[in-house]
mmCIF file of N, CA and C in Angstrom:
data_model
loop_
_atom_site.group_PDB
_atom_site.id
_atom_site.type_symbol
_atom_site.label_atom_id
_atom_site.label_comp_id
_atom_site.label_asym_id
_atom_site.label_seq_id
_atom_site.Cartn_x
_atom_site.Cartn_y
_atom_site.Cartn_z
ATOM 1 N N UNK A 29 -3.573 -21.697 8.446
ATOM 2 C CA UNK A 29 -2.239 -22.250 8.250
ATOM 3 C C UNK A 29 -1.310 -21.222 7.592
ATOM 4 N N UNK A 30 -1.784 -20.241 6.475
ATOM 5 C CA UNK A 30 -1.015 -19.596 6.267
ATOM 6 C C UNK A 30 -0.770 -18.446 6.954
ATOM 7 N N UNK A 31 -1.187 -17.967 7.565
ATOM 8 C CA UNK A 31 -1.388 -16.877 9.096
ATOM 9 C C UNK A 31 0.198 -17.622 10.258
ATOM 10 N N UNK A 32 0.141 -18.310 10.020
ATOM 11 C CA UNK A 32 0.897 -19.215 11.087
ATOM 12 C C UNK A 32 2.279 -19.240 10.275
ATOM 13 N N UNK A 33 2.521 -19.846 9.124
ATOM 14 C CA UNK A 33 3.249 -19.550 8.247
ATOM 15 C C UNK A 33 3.908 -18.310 8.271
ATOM 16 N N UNK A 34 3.062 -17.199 8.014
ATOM 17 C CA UNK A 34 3.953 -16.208 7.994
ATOM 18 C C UNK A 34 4.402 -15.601 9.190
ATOM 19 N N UNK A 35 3.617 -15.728 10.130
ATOM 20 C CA UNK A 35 4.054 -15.094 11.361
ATOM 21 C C UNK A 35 5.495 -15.857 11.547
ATOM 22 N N UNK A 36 5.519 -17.187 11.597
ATOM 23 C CA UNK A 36 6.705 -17.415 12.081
ATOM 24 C C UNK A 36 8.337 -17.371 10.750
ATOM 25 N N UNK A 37 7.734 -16.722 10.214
ATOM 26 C CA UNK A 37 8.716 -16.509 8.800
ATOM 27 C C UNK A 37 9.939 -15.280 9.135
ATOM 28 N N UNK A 38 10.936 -15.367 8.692
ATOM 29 C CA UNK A 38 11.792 -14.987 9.198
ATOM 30 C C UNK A 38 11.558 -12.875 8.672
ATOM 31 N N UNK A 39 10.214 -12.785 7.982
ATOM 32 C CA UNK A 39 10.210 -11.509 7.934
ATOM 33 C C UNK A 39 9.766 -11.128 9.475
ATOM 34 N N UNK A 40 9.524 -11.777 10.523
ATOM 35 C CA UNK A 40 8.945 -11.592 11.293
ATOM 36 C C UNK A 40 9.694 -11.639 12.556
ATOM 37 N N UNK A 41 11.034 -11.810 12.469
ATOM 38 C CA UNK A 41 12.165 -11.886 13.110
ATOM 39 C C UNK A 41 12.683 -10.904 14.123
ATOM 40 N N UNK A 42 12.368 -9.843 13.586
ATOM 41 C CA UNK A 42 12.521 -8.539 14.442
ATOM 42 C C UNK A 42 11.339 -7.926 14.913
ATOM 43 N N UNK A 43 10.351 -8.638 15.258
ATOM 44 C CA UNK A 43 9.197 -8.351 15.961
ATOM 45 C C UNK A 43 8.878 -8.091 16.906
ATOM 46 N N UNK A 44 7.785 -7.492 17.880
ATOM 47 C CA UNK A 44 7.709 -6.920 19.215
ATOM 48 C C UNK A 44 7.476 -8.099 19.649
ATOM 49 N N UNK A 45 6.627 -9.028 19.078
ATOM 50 C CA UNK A 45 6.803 -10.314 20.090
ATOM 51 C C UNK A 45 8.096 -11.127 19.702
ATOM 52 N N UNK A 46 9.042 -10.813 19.281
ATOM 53 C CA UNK A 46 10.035 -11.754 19.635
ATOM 54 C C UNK A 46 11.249 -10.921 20.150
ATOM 55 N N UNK A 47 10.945 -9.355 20.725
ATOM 56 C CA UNK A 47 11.911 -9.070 21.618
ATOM 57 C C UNK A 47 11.729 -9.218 22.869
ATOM 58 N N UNK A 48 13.072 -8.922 23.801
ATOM 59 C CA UNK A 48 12.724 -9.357 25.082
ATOM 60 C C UNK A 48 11.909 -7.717 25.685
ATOM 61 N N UNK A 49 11.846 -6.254 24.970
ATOM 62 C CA UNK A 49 10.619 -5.468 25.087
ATOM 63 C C UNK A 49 10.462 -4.185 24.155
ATOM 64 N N UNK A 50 10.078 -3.225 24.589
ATOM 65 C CA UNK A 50 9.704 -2.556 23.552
ATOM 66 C C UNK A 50 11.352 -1.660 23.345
ATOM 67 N N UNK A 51 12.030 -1.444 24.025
ATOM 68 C CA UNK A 51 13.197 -0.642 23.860
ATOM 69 C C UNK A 51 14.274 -1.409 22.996
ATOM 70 N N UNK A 52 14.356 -2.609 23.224
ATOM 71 C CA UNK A 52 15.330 -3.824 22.173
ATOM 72 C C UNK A 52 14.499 -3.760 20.550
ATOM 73 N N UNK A 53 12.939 -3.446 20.620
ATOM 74 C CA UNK A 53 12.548 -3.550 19.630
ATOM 75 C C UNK A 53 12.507 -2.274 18.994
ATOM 76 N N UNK A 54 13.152 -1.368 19.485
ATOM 77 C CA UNK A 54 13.336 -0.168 18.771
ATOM 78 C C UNK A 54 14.686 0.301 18.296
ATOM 79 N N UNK A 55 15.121 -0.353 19.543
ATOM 80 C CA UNK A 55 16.965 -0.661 18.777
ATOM 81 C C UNK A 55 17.285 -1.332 17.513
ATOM 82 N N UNK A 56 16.459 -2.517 17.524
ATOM 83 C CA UNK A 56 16.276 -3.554 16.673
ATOM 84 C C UNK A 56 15.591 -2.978 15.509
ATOM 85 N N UNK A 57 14.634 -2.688 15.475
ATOM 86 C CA UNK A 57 14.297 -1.524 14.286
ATOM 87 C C UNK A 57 15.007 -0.526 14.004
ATOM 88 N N UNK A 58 15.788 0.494 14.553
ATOM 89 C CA UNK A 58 16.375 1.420 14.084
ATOM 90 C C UNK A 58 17.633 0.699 13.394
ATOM 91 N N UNK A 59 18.180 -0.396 13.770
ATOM 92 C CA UNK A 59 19.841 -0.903 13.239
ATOM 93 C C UNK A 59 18.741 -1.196 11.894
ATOM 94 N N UNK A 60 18.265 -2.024 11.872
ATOM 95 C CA UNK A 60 18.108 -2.967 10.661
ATOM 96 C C UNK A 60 17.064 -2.143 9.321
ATOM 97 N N UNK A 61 16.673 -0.333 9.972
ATOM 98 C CA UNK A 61 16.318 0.521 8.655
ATOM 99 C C UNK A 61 17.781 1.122 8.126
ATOM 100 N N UNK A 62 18.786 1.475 9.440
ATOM 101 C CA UNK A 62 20.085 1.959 8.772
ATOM 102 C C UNK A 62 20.560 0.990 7.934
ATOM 103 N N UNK A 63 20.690 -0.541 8.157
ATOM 104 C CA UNK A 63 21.550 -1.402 6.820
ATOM 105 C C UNK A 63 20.394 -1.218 6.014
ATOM 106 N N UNK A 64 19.439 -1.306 6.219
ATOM 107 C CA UNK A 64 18.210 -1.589 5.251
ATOM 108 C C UNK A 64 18.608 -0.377 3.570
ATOM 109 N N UNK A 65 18.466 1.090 4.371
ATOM 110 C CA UNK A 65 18.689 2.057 3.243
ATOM 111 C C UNK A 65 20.021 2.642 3.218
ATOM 112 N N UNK A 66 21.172 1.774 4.130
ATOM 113 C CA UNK A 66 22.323 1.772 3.409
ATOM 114 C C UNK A 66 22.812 0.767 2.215
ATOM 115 N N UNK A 67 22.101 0.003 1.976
ATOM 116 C CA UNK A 67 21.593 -1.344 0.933
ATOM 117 C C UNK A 67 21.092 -1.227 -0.297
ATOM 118 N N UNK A 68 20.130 0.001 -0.295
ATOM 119 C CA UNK A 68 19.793 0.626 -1.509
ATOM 120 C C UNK A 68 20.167 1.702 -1.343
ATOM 121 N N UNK A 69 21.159 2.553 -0.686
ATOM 122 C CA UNK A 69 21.919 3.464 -1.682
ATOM 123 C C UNK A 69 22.876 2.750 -2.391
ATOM 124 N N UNK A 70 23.489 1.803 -1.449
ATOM 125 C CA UNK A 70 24.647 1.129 -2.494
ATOM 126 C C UNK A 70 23.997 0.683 -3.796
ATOM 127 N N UNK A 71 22.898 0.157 -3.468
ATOM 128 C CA UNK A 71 22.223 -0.259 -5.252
ATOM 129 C C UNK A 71 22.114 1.207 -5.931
ATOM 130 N N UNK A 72 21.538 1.928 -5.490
ATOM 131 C CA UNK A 72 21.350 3.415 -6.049
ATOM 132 C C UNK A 72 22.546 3.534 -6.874
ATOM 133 N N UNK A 73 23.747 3.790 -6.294
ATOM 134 C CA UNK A 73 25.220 4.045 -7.002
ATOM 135 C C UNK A 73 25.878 2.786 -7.496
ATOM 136 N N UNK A 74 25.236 1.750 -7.993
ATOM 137 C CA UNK A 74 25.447 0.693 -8.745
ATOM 138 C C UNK A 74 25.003 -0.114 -9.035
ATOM 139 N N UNK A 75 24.435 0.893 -9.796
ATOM 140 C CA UNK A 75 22.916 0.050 -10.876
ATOM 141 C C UNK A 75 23.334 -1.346 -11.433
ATOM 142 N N UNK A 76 22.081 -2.400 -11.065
ATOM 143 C CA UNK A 76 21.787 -3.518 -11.802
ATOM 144 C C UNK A 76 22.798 -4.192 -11.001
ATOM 145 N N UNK A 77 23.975 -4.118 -10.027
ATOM 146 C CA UNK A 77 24.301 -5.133 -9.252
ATOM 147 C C UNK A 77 23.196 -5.146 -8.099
ATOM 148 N N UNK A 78 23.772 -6.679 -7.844
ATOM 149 C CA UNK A 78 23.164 -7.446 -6.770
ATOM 150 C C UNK A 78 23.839 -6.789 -5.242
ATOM 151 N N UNK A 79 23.236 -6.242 -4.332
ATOM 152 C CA UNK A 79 23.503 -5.936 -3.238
ATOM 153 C C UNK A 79 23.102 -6.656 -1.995
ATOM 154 N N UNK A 80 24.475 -6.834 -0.825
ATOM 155 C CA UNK A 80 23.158 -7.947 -0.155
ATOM 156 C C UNK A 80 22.422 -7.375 1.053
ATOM 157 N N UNK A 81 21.146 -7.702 1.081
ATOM 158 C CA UNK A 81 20.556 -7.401 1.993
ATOM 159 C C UNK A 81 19.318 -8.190 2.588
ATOM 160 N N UNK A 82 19.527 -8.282 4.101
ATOM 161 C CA UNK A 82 19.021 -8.644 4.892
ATOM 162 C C UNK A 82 17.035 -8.825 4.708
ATOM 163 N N UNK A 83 16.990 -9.676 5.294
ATOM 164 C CA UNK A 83 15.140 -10.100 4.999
ATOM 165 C C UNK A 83 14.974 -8.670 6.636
ATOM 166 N N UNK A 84 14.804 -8.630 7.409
ATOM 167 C CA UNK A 84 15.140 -7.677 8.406
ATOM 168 C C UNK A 84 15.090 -6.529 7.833
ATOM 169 N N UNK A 85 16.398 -5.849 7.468
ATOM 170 C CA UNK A 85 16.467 -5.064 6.951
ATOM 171 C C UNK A 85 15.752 -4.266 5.629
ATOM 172 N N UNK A 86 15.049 -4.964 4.709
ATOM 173 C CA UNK A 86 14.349 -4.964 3.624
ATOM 174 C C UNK A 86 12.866 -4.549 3.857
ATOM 175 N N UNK A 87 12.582 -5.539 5.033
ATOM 176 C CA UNK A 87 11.110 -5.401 5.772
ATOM 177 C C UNK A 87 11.309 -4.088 7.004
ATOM 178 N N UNK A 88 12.496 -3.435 7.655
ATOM 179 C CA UNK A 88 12.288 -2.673 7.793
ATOM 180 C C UNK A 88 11.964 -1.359 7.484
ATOM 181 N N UNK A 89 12.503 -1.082 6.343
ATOM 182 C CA UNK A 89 12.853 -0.255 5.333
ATOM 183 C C UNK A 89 11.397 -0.097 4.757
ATOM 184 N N UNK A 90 10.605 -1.301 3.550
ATOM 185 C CA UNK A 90 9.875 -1.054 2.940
ATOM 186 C C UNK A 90 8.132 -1.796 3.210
ATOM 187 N N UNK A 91 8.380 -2.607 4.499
ATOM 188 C CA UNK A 91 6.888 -2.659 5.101
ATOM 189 C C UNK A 91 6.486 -4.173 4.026
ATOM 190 N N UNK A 92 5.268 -4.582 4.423
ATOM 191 C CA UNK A 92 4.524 -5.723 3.765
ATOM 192 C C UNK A 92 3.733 -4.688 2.583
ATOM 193 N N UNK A 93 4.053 -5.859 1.672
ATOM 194 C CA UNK A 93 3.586 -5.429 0.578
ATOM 195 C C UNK A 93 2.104 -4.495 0.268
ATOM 196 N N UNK A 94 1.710 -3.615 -0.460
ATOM 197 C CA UNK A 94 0.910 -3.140 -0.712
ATOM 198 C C UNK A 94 1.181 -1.440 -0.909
ATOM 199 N N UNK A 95 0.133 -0.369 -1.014
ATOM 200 C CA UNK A 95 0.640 1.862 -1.522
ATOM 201 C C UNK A 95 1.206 1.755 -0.556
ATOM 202 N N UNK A 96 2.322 2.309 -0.643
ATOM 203 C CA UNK A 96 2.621 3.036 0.926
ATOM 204 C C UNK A 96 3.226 4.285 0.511
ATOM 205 N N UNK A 97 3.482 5.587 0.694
ATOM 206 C CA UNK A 97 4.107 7.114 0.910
ATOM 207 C C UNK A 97 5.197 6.880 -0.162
ATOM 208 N N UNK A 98 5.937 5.693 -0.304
ATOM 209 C CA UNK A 98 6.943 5.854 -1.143
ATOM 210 C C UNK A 98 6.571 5.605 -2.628
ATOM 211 N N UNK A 99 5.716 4.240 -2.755
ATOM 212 C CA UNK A 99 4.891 4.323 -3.763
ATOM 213 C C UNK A 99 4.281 2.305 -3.776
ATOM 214 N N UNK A 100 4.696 1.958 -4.422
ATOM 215 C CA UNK A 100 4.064 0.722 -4.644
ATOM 216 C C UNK A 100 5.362 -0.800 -3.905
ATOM 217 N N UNK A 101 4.681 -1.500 -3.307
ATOM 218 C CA UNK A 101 5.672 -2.814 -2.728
ATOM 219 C C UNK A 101 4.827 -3.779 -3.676
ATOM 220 N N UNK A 102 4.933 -4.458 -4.422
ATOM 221 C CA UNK A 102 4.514 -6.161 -5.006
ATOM 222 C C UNK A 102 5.474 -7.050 -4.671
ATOM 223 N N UNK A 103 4.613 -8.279 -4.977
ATOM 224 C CA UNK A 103 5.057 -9.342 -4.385
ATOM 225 C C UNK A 103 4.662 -10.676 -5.080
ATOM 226 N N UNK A 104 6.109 -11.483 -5.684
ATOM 227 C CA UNK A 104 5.068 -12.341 -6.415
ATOM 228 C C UNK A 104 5.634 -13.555 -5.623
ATOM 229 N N UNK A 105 5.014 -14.025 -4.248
ATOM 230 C CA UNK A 105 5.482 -14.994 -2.999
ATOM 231 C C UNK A 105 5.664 -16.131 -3.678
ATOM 232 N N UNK A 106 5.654 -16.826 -4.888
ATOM 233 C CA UNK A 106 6.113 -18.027 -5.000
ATOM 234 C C UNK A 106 7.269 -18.315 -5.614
ATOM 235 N N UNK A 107 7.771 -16.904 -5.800
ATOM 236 C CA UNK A 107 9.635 -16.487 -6.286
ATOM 237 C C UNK A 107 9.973 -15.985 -4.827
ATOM 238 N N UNK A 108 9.735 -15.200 -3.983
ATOM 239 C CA UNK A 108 9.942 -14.665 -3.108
ATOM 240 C C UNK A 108 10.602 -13.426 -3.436
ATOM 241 N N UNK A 109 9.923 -13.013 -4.729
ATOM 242 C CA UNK A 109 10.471 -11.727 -5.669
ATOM 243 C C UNK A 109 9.459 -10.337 -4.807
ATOM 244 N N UNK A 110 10.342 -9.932 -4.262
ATOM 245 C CA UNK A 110 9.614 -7.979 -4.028
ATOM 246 C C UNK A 110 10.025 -7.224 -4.898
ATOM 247 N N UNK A 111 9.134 -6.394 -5.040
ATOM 248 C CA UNK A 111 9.312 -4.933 -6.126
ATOM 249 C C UNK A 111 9.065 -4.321 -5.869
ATOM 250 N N UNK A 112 9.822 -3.181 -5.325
ATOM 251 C CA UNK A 112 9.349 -1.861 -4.905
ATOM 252 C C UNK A 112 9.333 -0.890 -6.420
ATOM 253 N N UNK A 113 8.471 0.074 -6.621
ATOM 254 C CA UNK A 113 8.269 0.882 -7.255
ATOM 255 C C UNK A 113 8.208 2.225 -6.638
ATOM 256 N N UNK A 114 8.966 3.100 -6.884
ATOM 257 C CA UNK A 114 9.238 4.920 -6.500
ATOM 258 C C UNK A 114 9.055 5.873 -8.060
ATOM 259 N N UNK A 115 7.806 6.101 -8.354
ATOM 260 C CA UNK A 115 7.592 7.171 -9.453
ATOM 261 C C UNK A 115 8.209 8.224 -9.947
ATOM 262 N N UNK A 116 8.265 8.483 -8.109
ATOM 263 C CA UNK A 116 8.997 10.595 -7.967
ATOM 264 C C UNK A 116 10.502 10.365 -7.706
ATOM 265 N N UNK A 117 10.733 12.054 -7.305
ATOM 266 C CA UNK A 117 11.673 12.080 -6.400
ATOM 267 C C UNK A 117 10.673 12.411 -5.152
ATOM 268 N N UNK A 118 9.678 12.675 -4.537
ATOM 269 C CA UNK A 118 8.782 12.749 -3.709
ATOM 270 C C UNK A 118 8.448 11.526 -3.189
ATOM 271 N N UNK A 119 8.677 10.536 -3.893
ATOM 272 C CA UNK A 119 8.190 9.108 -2.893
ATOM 273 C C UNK A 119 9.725 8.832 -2.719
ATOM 274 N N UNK A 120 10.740 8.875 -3.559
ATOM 275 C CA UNK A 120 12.234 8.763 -2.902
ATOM 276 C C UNK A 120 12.566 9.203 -1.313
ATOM 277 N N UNK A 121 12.067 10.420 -1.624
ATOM 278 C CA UNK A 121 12.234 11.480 -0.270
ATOM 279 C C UNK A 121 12.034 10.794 0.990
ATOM 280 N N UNK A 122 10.508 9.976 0.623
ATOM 281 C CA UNK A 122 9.781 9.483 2.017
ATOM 282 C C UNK A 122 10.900 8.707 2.377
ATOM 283 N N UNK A 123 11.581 7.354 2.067
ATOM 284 C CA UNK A 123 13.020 7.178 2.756
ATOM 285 C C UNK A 123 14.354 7.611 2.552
ATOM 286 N N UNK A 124 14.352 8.383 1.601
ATOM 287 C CA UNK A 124 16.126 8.551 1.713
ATOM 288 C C UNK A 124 16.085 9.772 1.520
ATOM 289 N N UNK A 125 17.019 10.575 1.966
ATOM 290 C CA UNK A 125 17.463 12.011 1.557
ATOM 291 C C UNK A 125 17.265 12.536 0.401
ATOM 292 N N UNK A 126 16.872 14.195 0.556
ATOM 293 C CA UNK A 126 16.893 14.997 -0.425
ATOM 294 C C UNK A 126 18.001 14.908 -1.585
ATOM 295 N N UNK A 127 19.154 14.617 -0.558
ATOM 296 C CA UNK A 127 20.368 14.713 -1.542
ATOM 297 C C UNK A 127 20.463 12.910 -2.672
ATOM 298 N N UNK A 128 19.799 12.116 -2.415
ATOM 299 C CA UNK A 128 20.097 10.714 -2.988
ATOM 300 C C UNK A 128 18.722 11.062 -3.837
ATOM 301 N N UNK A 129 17.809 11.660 -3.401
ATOM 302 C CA UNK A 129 16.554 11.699 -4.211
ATOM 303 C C UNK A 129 16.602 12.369 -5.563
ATOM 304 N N UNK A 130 17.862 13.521 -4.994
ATOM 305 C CA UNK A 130 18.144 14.444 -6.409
ATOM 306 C C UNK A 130 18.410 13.733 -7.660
ATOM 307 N N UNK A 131 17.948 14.356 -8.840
ATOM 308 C CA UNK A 131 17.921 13.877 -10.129
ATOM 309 C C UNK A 131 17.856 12.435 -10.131
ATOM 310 N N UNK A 132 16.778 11.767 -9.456
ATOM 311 C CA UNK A 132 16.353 10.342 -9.899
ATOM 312 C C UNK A 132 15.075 10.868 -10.009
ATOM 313 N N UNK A 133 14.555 10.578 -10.594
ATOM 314 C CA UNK A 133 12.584 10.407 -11.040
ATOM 315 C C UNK A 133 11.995 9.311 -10.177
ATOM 316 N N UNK A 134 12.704 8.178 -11.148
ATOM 317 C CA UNK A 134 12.183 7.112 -10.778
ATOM 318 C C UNK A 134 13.128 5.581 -10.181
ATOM 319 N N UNK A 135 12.144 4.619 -9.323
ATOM 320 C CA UNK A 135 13.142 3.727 -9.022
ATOM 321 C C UNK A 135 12.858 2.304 -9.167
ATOM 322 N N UNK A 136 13.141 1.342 -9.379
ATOM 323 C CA UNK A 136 12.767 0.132 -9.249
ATOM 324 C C UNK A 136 13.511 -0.893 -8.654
ATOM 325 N N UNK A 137 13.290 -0.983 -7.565
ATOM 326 C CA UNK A 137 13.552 -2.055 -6.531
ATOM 327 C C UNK A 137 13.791 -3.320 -5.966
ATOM 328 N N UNK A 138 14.413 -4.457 -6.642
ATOM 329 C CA UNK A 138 13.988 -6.043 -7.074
ATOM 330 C C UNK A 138 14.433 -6.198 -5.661
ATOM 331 N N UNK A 139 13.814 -7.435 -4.653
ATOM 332 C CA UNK A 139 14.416 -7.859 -3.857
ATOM 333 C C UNK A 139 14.357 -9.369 -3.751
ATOM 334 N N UNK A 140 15.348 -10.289 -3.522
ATOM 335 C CA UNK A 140 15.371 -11.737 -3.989
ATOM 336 C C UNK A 140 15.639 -12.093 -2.063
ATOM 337 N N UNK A 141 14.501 -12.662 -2.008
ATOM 338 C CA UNK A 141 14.080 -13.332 -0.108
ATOM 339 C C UNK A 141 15.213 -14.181 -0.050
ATOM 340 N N UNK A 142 15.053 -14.878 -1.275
ATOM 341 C CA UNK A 142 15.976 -16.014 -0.650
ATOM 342 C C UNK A 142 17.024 -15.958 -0.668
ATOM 343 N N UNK A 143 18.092 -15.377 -1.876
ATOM 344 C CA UNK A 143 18.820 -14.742 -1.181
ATOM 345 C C UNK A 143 19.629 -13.797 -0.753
ATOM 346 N N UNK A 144 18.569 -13.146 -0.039
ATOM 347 C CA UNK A 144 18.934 -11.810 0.776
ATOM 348 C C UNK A 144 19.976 -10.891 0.046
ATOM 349 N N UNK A 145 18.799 -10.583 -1.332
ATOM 350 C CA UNK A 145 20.196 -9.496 -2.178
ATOM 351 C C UNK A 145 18.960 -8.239 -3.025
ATOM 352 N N UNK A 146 19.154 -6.989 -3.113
ATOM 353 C CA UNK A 146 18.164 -6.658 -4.121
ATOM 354 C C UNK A 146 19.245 -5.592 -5.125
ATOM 355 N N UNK A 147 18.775 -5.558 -6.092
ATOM 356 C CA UNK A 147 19.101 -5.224 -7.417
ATOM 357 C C UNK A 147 18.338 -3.408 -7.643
ATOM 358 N N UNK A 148 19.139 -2.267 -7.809
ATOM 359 C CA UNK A 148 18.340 -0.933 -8.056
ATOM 360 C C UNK A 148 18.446 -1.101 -10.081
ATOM 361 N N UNK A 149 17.811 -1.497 -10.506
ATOM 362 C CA UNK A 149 18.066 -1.223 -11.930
ATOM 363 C C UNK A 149 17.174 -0.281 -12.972
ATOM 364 N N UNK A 150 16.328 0.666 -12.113
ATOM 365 C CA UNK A 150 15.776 1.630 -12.691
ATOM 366 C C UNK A 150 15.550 2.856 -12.607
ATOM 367 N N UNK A 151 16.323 3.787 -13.067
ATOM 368 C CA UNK A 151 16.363 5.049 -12.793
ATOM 369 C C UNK A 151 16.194 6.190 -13.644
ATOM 370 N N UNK A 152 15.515 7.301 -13.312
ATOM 371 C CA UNK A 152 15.056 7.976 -14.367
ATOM 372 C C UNK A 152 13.670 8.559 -14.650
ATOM 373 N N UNK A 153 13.920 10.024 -15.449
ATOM 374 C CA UNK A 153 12.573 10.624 -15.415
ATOM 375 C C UNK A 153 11.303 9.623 -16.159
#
């Protein structure tokens, strides 16, 4: 039941099975990583506001929870609270430019599912 649940959950929206094929689903992926990490640069350059962004876009960008290259995704599903965690400027890098990565260390990532907004409020060596 919960397999079923999530599949049909709206992180799942831009999926290969719910395009009409693989070329819409690459269109569809490429639009929704550009709002995705145009979403957190805007948080980047204005810390601790709420920015809004897309369930789509969020899941394109930073994947289902668990290590990934950038650094840590958590998830505490009964807030529908994500947290991305970025240590470096080396896990920055893995999505955003050299130039946005410069002089941040570190990042912390809040993202609120429900509704569709996340918060950059940590920055620093």
């Amino acid at each position: 039941a919960l397999h079923e649940k999530r599949v049909a959950s709206k992180y799942n929206k831009a999926a290969l099975a719910r395009c009409k094929d693989v070329a819409d689903f690459r269109v569809k992926t490429r639009e929704n990583m550009r709002k995705g990490r145009e979403a957190v640069r805007k948080g980047l350059q204005s810390m601790g506001n709420r920015i809004k962004l897309s369930v789509e876009g969020f899941t394109a960008v930073f994947g289902a929870p668990g290590t990934h290259g950038y650094g840590e995704h958590l998830l505490e599903e009964e807030r529908g609270l994500h947290t991305i965690l970025m240590d470096s400027k080396a896990d920055m890098a893995q999505i955003f430019t050299k130039t946005l990565a410069k002089g941040r260390g570190r990042a912390r990532i809040r993202f609120y599912a429900q509704e569709e907004q996340c918060v950059v409020d940590k920055v620093g060596i």
